[in-house]
Amino acid sequence: MAKYTPPEQPRILQLFDVACLIIAIFVALWLPLKMGWAGVSKSIDKIDNPTWESLKQTPAQVEQWVKLGYADAAAAHDVIQNHFHYSIDWTQLLIMVVVVLGYFIFLFRASAKEYRDVIEEKFGNTK
């Protein structure tokens, strides 16, 4: 039985693969933020004439806000009232599920084909 020798990839192409993966990861994380697809539901819930009580801050929390440099409730209002409002768009969620499942099905089928090719290359066509 001949010893299996996998095909070799030149070092420059390995570096190219790594660079492509880094760029793909960066774009996948940065693009949704740049396009406004993520983080858009963040908003400030305004309270007119805010007080520490209307902002639901305990005396201990007020003490910490003062230590951070927020002298009064009006100064800390925007930081405290800045909230994410989560809502689910079912259509986008369904599209994302279909895309992720499609990717994994493609990946599984492509891997199975390559696995069979390696087995055939090593042991020959046994059929």
Short mmCIF file of N, CA and C in Angstrom, two decimals:
data_model
loop_
_atom_site.label_atom_id
_atom_site.label_comp_id
_atom_site.label_asym_id
_atom_site.label_seq_id
_atom_site.Cartn_x
_atom_site.Cartn_y
_atom_site.Cartn_z
N MET A 1 0.85 -1.18 0.00
CA MET A 1 0.00 0.00 0.00
C MET A 1 0.89 1.23 0.00
N ALA A 2 0.64 2.13 -0.93
CA ALA A 2 1.44 3.36 -1.05
C ALA A 2 1.07 4.33 0.06
N LYS A 3 2.10 5.00 0.58
CA LYS A 3 1.86 5.99 1.62
C LYS A 3 1.20 7.22 1.01
N TYR A 4 0.14 7.70 1.66
CA TYR A 4 -0.59 8.86 1.15
C TYR A 4 0.21 10.13 1.42
N THR A 5 0.38 10.92 0.39
CA THR A 5 1.05 12.21 0.52
C THR A 5 0.07 13.30 0.10
N PRO A 6 -0.37 14.11 1.04
CA PRO A 6 -1.35 15.14 0.67
C PRO A 6 -0.69 16.20 -0.22
N PRO A 7 -1.48 16.85 -1.04
CA PRO A 7 -0.91 17.91 -1.88
C PRO A 7 -0.40 19.05 -1.00
N GLU A 8 0.71 19.64 -1.43
CA GLU A 8 1.31 20.72 -0.65
C GLU A 8 0.91 22.07 -1.23
N GLN A 9 0.73 23.03 -0.35
CA GLN A 9 0.39 24.38 -0.76
C GLN A 9 1.59 25.28 -0.46
N PRO A 10 2.00 26.08 -1.44
CA PRO A 10 3.15 26.98 -1.18
C PRO A 10 2.86 27.93 -0.01
N ARG A 11 3.93 28.33 0.69
CA ARG A 11 3.79 29.18 1.86
C ARG A 11 3.10 30.51 1.52
N ILE A 12 3.39 31.06 0.33
CA ILE A 12 2.78 32.35 -0.04
C ILE A 12 1.26 32.21 -0.18
N LEU A 13 0.79 31.06 -0.68
CA LEU A 13 -0.66 30.85 -0.78
C LEU A 13 -1.29 30.62 0.59
N GLN A 14 -0.53 30.01 1.52
CA GLN A 14 -1.05 29.87 2.89
C GLN A 14 -1.23 31.24 3.52
N LEU A 15 -0.25 32.14 3.32
CA LEU A 15 -0.37 33.50 3.84
C LEU A 15 -1.53 34.24 3.18
N PHE A 16 -1.73 34.00 1.88
CA PHE A 16 -2.85 34.61 1.17
C PHE A 16 -4.18 34.13 1.76
N ASP A 17 -4.26 32.83 2.06
CA ASP A 17 -5.48 32.29 2.69
C ASP A 17 -5.75 32.95 4.04
N VAL A 18 -4.70 33.10 4.84
CA VAL A 18 -4.86 33.73 6.16
C VAL A 18 -5.30 35.18 6.00
N ALA A 19 -4.69 35.90 5.05
CA ALA A 19 -5.07 37.30 4.83
C ALA A 19 -6.53 37.40 4.39
N CYS A 20 -6.97 36.49 3.52
CA CYS A 20 -8.37 36.49 3.07
C CYS A 20 -9.31 36.23 4.24
N LEU A 21 -8.95 35.30 5.12
CA LEU A 21 -9.80 35.01 6.27
C LEU A 21 -9.88 36.21 7.22
N ILE A 22 -8.76 36.87 7.45
CA ILE A 22 -8.76 38.04 8.34
C ILE A 22 -9.62 39.15 7.74
N ILE A 23 -9.48 39.37 6.44
CA ILE A 23 -10.29 40.41 5.77
C ILE A 23 -11.78 40.04 5.84
N ALA A 24 -12.10 38.77 5.61
CA ALA A 24 -13.51 38.34 5.65
C ALA A 24 -14.10 38.51 7.04
N ILE A 25 -13.32 38.18 8.07
CA ILE A 25 -13.81 38.34 9.45
C ILE A 25 -14.01 39.82 9.75
N PHE A 26 -13.05 40.66 9.36
CA PHE A 26 -13.17 42.10 9.61
C PHE A 26 -14.41 42.67 8.91
N VAL A 27 -14.60 42.31 7.66
CA VAL A 27 -15.75 42.83 6.91
C VAL A 27 -17.06 42.32 7.52
N ALA A 28 -17.08 41.05 7.94
CA ALA A 28 -18.30 40.49 8.52
C ALA A 28 -18.67 41.19 9.83
N LEU A 29 -17.68 41.66 10.57
CA LEU A 29 -17.96 42.34 11.83
C LEU A 29 -18.18 43.84 11.64
N TRP A 30 -17.47 44.45 10.67
CA TRP A 30 -17.52 45.90 10.50
C TRP A 30 -18.67 46.34 9.60
N LEU A 31 -18.94 45.58 8.55
CA LEU A 31 -19.93 45.99 7.56
C LEU A 31 -21.33 46.20 8.14
N PRO A 32 -21.84 45.29 9.00
CA PRO A 32 -23.18 45.54 9.57
C PRO A 32 -23.25 46.83 10.37
N LEU A 33 -22.18 47.19 11.07
CA LEU A 33 -22.18 48.45 11.81
C LEU A 33 -22.12 49.64 10.87
N LYS A 34 -21.28 49.56 9.84
CA LYS A 34 -21.13 50.66 8.89
C LYS A 34 -22.41 50.89 8.09
N MET A 35 -23.10 49.80 7.75
CA MET A 35 -24.32 49.91 6.95
C MET A 35 -25.55 50.21 7.79
N GLY A 36 -25.39 50.24 9.11
CA GLY A 36 -26.52 50.55 9.98
C GLY A 36 -27.44 49.36 10.20
N TRP A 37 -26.96 48.15 9.92
CA TRP A 37 -27.78 46.96 10.11
C TRP A 37 -27.76 46.49 11.55
N ALA A 38 -26.80 46.96 12.34
CA ALA A 38 -26.70 46.57 13.75
C ALA A 38 -26.52 47.83 14.58
N GLY A 39 -27.02 47.78 15.80
CA GLY A 39 -26.85 48.90 16.72
C GLY A 39 -27.73 50.08 16.41
N VAL A 40 -28.69 49.96 15.50
CA VAL A 40 -29.54 51.10 15.14
C VAL A 40 -30.68 51.30 16.12
N SER A 41 -30.95 50.31 16.97
CA SER A 41 -32.09 50.44 17.86
C SER A 41 -31.72 51.14 19.17
N LYS A 42 -30.48 51.60 19.28
CA LYS A 42 -30.04 52.28 20.49
C LYS A 42 -30.57 53.72 20.47
N SER A 43 -31.24 54.11 21.56
CA SER A 43 -31.79 55.46 21.61
C SER A 43 -31.82 55.94 23.06
N ILE A 44 -31.99 57.21 23.20
CA ILE A 44 -32.06 57.82 24.53
C ILE A 44 -33.52 58.04 24.87
N ASP A 45 -33.94 57.49 26.01
CA ASP A 45 -35.30 57.71 26.51
C ASP A 45 -35.28 59.00 27.32
N LYS A 46 -35.80 60.06 26.71
CA LYS A 46 -35.73 61.41 27.32
C LYS A 46 -36.64 61.52 28.53
N ILE A 47 -36.13 62.18 29.57
CA ILE A 47 -36.91 62.56 30.74
C ILE A 47 -36.69 64.06 30.91
N ASP A 48 -37.77 64.83 30.89
CA ASP A 48 -37.64 66.28 31.08
C ASP A 48 -37.31 66.57 32.54
N ASN A 49 -36.40 67.51 32.74
CA ASN A 49 -35.96 67.91 34.08
C ASN A 49 -35.61 66.69 34.93
N PRO A 50 -34.59 65.94 34.54
CA PRO A 50 -34.29 64.70 35.25
C PRO A 50 -33.76 64.94 36.66
N THR A 51 -34.15 64.05 37.53
CA THR A 51 -33.58 64.02 38.89
C THR A 51 -33.01 62.62 39.09
N TRP A 52 -32.22 62.47 40.15
CA TRP A 52 -31.66 61.14 40.41
C TRP A 52 -32.79 60.15 40.67
N GLU A 53 -33.86 60.61 41.30
CA GLU A 53 -34.99 59.72 41.59
C GLU A 53 -35.73 59.33 40.31
N SER A 54 -35.93 60.31 39.41
CA SER A 54 -36.61 59.98 38.15
C SER A 54 -35.76 59.08 37.26
N LEU A 55 -34.44 59.12 37.48
CA LEU A 55 -33.55 58.22 36.73
C LEU A 55 -33.38 56.87 37.44
N LYS A 56 -34.08 56.71 38.57
CA LYS A 56 -34.07 55.46 39.34
C LYS A 56 -32.66 55.09 39.81
N GLN A 57 -31.97 56.11 40.36
CA GLN A 57 -30.62 55.88 40.87
C GLN A 57 -30.66 55.88 42.40
N THR A 58 -30.02 54.91 43.00
CA THR A 58 -29.95 54.83 44.45
C THR A 58 -28.88 55.80 44.95
N PRO A 59 -28.89 56.13 46.24
CA PRO A 59 -27.84 57.02 46.76
C PRO A 59 -26.41 56.49 46.50
N ALA A 60 -26.23 55.19 46.58
CA ALA A 60 -24.92 54.62 46.29
C ALA A 60 -24.55 54.84 44.82
N GLN A 61 -25.52 54.68 43.94
CA GLN A 61 -25.25 54.91 42.52
C GLN A 61 -24.95 56.38 42.25
N VAL A 62 -25.69 57.27 42.92
CA VAL A 62 -25.45 58.70 42.75
C VAL A 62 -24.03 59.04 43.18
N GLU A 63 -23.62 58.44 44.28
CA GLU A 63 -22.24 58.69 44.76
C GLU A 63 -21.21 58.27 43.70
N GLN A 64 -21.45 57.16 43.06
CA GLN A 64 -20.52 56.69 42.02
C GLN A 64 -20.57 57.59 40.79
N TRP A 65 -21.75 58.06 40.42
CA TRP A 65 -21.86 58.99 39.29
C TRP A 65 -21.07 60.26 39.58
N VAL A 66 -21.17 60.76 40.80
CA VAL A 66 -20.43 61.98 41.17
C VAL A 66 -18.94 61.73 41.09
N LYS A 67 -18.50 60.55 41.54
CA LYS A 67 -17.07 60.20 41.45
C LYS A 67 -16.61 60.15 40.00
N LEU A 68 -17.52 59.78 39.10
CA LEU A 68 -17.16 59.73 37.67
C LEU A 68 -17.18 61.11 37.02
N GLY A 69 -17.60 62.12 37.73
CA GLY A 69 -17.57 63.47 37.20
C GLY A 69 -18.93 64.00 36.76
N TYR A 70 -19.97 63.25 37.01
CA TYR A 70 -21.32 63.71 36.67
C TYR A 70 -21.90 64.37 37.91
N ALA A 71 -21.87 65.70 37.94
CA ALA A 71 -22.23 66.44 39.15
C ALA A 71 -23.72 66.39 39.44
N ASP A 72 -24.54 66.36 38.40
CA ASP A 72 -25.99 66.33 38.63
C ASP A 72 -26.67 65.35 37.68
N ALA A 73 -27.95 65.16 37.90
CA ALA A 73 -28.70 64.17 37.11
C ALA A 73 -28.77 64.55 35.64
N ALA A 74 -28.84 65.84 35.35
CA ALA A 74 -28.93 66.27 33.95
C ALA A 74 -27.67 65.88 33.17
N ALA A 75 -26.52 65.95 33.84
CA ALA A 75 -25.27 65.59 33.16
C ALA A 75 -25.20 64.10 32.86
N ALA A 76 -25.75 63.28 33.77
CA ALA A 76 -25.70 61.82 33.59
C ALA A 76 -26.91 61.28 32.83
N HIS A 77 -27.88 62.14 32.54
CA HIS A 77 -29.13 61.70 31.91
C HIS A 77 -28.90 60.89 30.64
N ASP A 78 -28.11 61.41 29.70
CA ASP A 78 -27.94 60.74 28.41
C ASP A 78 -27.24 59.39 28.56
N VAL A 79 -26.32 59.29 29.50
CA VAL A 79 -25.61 58.03 29.70
C VAL A 79 -26.54 56.98 30.32
N ILE A 80 -27.32 57.40 31.30
CA ILE A 80 -28.21 56.46 31.99
C ILE A 80 -29.37 56.04 31.09
N GLN A 81 -29.91 56.95 30.34
CA GLN A 81 -31.11 56.67 29.55
C GLN A 81 -30.80 56.14 28.15
N ASN A 82 -29.54 55.88 27.84
CA ASN A 82 -29.16 55.35 26.54
C ASN A 82 -29.38 53.84 26.55
N HIS A 83 -30.43 53.38 25.91
CA HIS A 83 -30.81 51.96 25.94
C HIS A 83 -30.88 51.36 24.55
N PHE A 84 -30.69 50.06 24.51
CA PHE A 84 -30.99 49.30 23.30
C PHE A 84 -32.44 48.86 23.38
N HIS A 85 -33.17 49.07 22.32
CA HIS A 85 -34.54 48.59 22.24
C HIS A 85 -34.55 47.41 21.28
N TYR A 86 -34.63 46.23 21.86
CA TYR A 86 -34.55 45.03 21.04
C TYR A 86 -35.90 44.71 20.41
N SER A 87 -35.86 44.50 19.14
CA SER A 87 -37.05 44.03 18.44
C SER A 87 -36.58 43.02 17.40
N ILE A 88 -37.39 42.05 17.14
CA ILE A 88 -37.03 40.98 16.21
C ILE A 88 -37.81 41.17 14.93
N ASP A 89 -37.08 41.25 13.81
CA ASP A 89 -37.70 41.26 12.49
C ASP A 89 -37.72 39.80 12.03
N TRP A 90 -38.89 39.19 12.06
CA TRP A 90 -38.99 37.75 11.78
C TRP A 90 -38.56 37.41 10.36
N THR A 91 -38.79 38.31 9.41
CA THR A 91 -38.37 38.04 8.03
C THR A 91 -36.85 37.96 7.94
N GLN A 92 -36.16 38.95 8.54
CA GLN A 92 -34.70 38.93 8.51
C GLN A 92 -34.15 37.74 9.27
N LEU A 93 -34.80 37.37 10.38
CA LEU A 93 -34.35 36.21 11.14
C LEU A 93 -34.49 34.94 10.31
N LEU A 94 -35.60 34.80 9.60
CA LEU A 94 -35.82 33.63 8.76
C LEU A 94 -34.79 33.57 7.62
N ILE A 95 -34.50 34.73 7.01
CA ILE A 95 -33.50 34.78 5.94
C ILE A 95 -32.13 34.37 6.49
N MET A 96 -31.79 34.86 7.69
CA MET A 96 -30.50 34.51 8.28
C MET A 96 -30.42 33.02 8.57
N VAL A 97 -31.50 32.43 9.08
CA VAL A 97 -31.51 30.99 9.37
C VAL A 97 -31.32 30.20 8.08
N VAL A 98 -32.01 30.60 7.01
CA VAL A 98 -31.89 29.90 5.73
C VAL A 98 -30.46 30.01 5.19
N VAL A 99 -29.86 31.21 5.29
CA VAL A 99 -28.49 31.39 4.78
C VAL A 99 -27.51 30.56 5.59
N VAL A 100 -27.62 30.56 6.92
CA VAL A 100 -26.69 29.80 7.75
C VAL A 100 -26.86 28.30 7.51
N LEU A 101 -28.11 27.83 7.47
CA LEU A 101 -28.33 26.40 7.19
C LEU A 101 -27.83 26.02 5.80
N GLY A 102 -28.07 26.87 4.81
CA GLY A 102 -27.59 26.62 3.45
C GLY A 102 -26.08 26.52 3.41
N TYR A 103 -25.41 27.40 4.16
CA TYR A 103 -23.95 27.37 4.20
C TYR A 103 -23.46 26.06 4.80
N PHE A 104 -24.08 25.63 5.92
CA PHE A 104 -23.62 24.40 6.55
C PHE A 104 -23.94 23.17 5.70
N ILE A 105 -25.05 23.17 4.99
CA ILE A 105 -25.35 22.05 4.09
C ILE A 105 -24.33 22.01 2.96
N PHE A 106 -24.02 23.20 2.38
CA PHE A 106 -22.99 23.26 1.34
C PHE A 106 -21.66 22.76 1.87
N LEU A 107 -21.28 23.23 3.07
CA LEU A 107 -20.01 22.84 3.67
C LEU A 107 -19.94 21.34 3.90
N PHE A 108 -21.04 20.76 4.39
CA PHE A 108 -21.07 19.32 4.65
C PHE A 108 -20.94 18.54 3.35
N ARG A 109 -21.66 18.95 2.33
CA ARG A 109 -21.60 18.23 1.04
C ARG A 109 -20.22 18.36 0.40
N ALA A 110 -19.63 19.58 0.44
CA ALA A 110 -18.30 19.78 -0.15
C ALA A 110 -17.25 18.97 0.61
N SER A 111 -17.36 18.92 1.94
CA SER A 111 -16.42 18.14 2.74
C SER A 111 -16.56 16.65 2.46
N ALA A 112 -17.79 16.18 2.32
CA ALA A 112 -18.01 14.77 2.03
C ALA A 112 -17.41 14.39 0.68
N LYS A 113 -17.55 15.27 -0.30
CA LYS A 113 -16.98 15.00 -1.62
C LYS A 113 -15.45 14.95 -1.54
N GLU A 114 -14.85 15.91 -0.85
CA GLU A 114 -13.39 15.91 -0.72
C GLU A 114 -12.92 14.70 0.06
N TYR A 115 -13.65 14.30 1.09
CA TYR A 115 -13.29 13.12 1.87
C TYR A 115 -13.30 11.88 0.98
N ARG A 116 -14.33 11.76 0.16
CA ARG A 116 -14.40 10.61 -0.76
C ARG A 116 -13.25 10.64 -1.77
N ASP A 117 -12.90 11.85 -2.26
CA ASP A 117 -11.79 11.97 -3.19
C ASP A 117 -10.47 11.52 -2.56
N VAL A 118 -10.26 11.89 -1.29
CA VAL A 118 -9.02 11.49 -0.60
C VAL A 118 -9.00 9.98 -0.40
N ILE A 119 -10.12 9.40 -0.01
CA ILE A 119 -10.19 7.94 0.16
C ILE A 119 -9.92 7.25 -1.16
N GLU A 120 -10.52 7.77 -2.24
CA GLU A 120 -10.31 7.16 -3.55
C GLU A 120 -8.87 7.31 -4.00
N GLU A 121 -8.26 8.48 -3.69
CA GLU A 121 -6.87 8.72 -4.07
C GLU A 121 -5.94 7.77 -3.33
N LYS A 122 -6.25 7.49 -2.06
CA LYS A 122 -5.38 6.65 -1.26
C LYS A 122 -5.60 5.16 -1.53
N PHE A 123 -6.85 4.75 -1.61
CA PHE A 123 -7.15 3.32 -1.73
C PHE A 123 -7.60 2.91 -3.12
N GLY A 124 -7.78 3.88 -4.00
CA GLY A 124 -8.24 3.55 -5.34
C GLY A 124 -9.75 3.36 -5.36
N ASN A 125 -10.26 3.20 -6.55
CA ASN A 125 -11.69 3.01 -6.70
C ASN A 125 -12.02 1.57 -6.38
N THR A 126 -12.69 1.32 -5.26
CA THR A 126 -13.00 -0.05 -4.83
C THR A 126 -14.32 -0.55 -5.36
N LYS A 127 -15.04 0.28 -6.07
CA LYS A 127 -16.35 -0.15 -6.58
C LYS A 127 -16.19 -0.89 -7.87
#
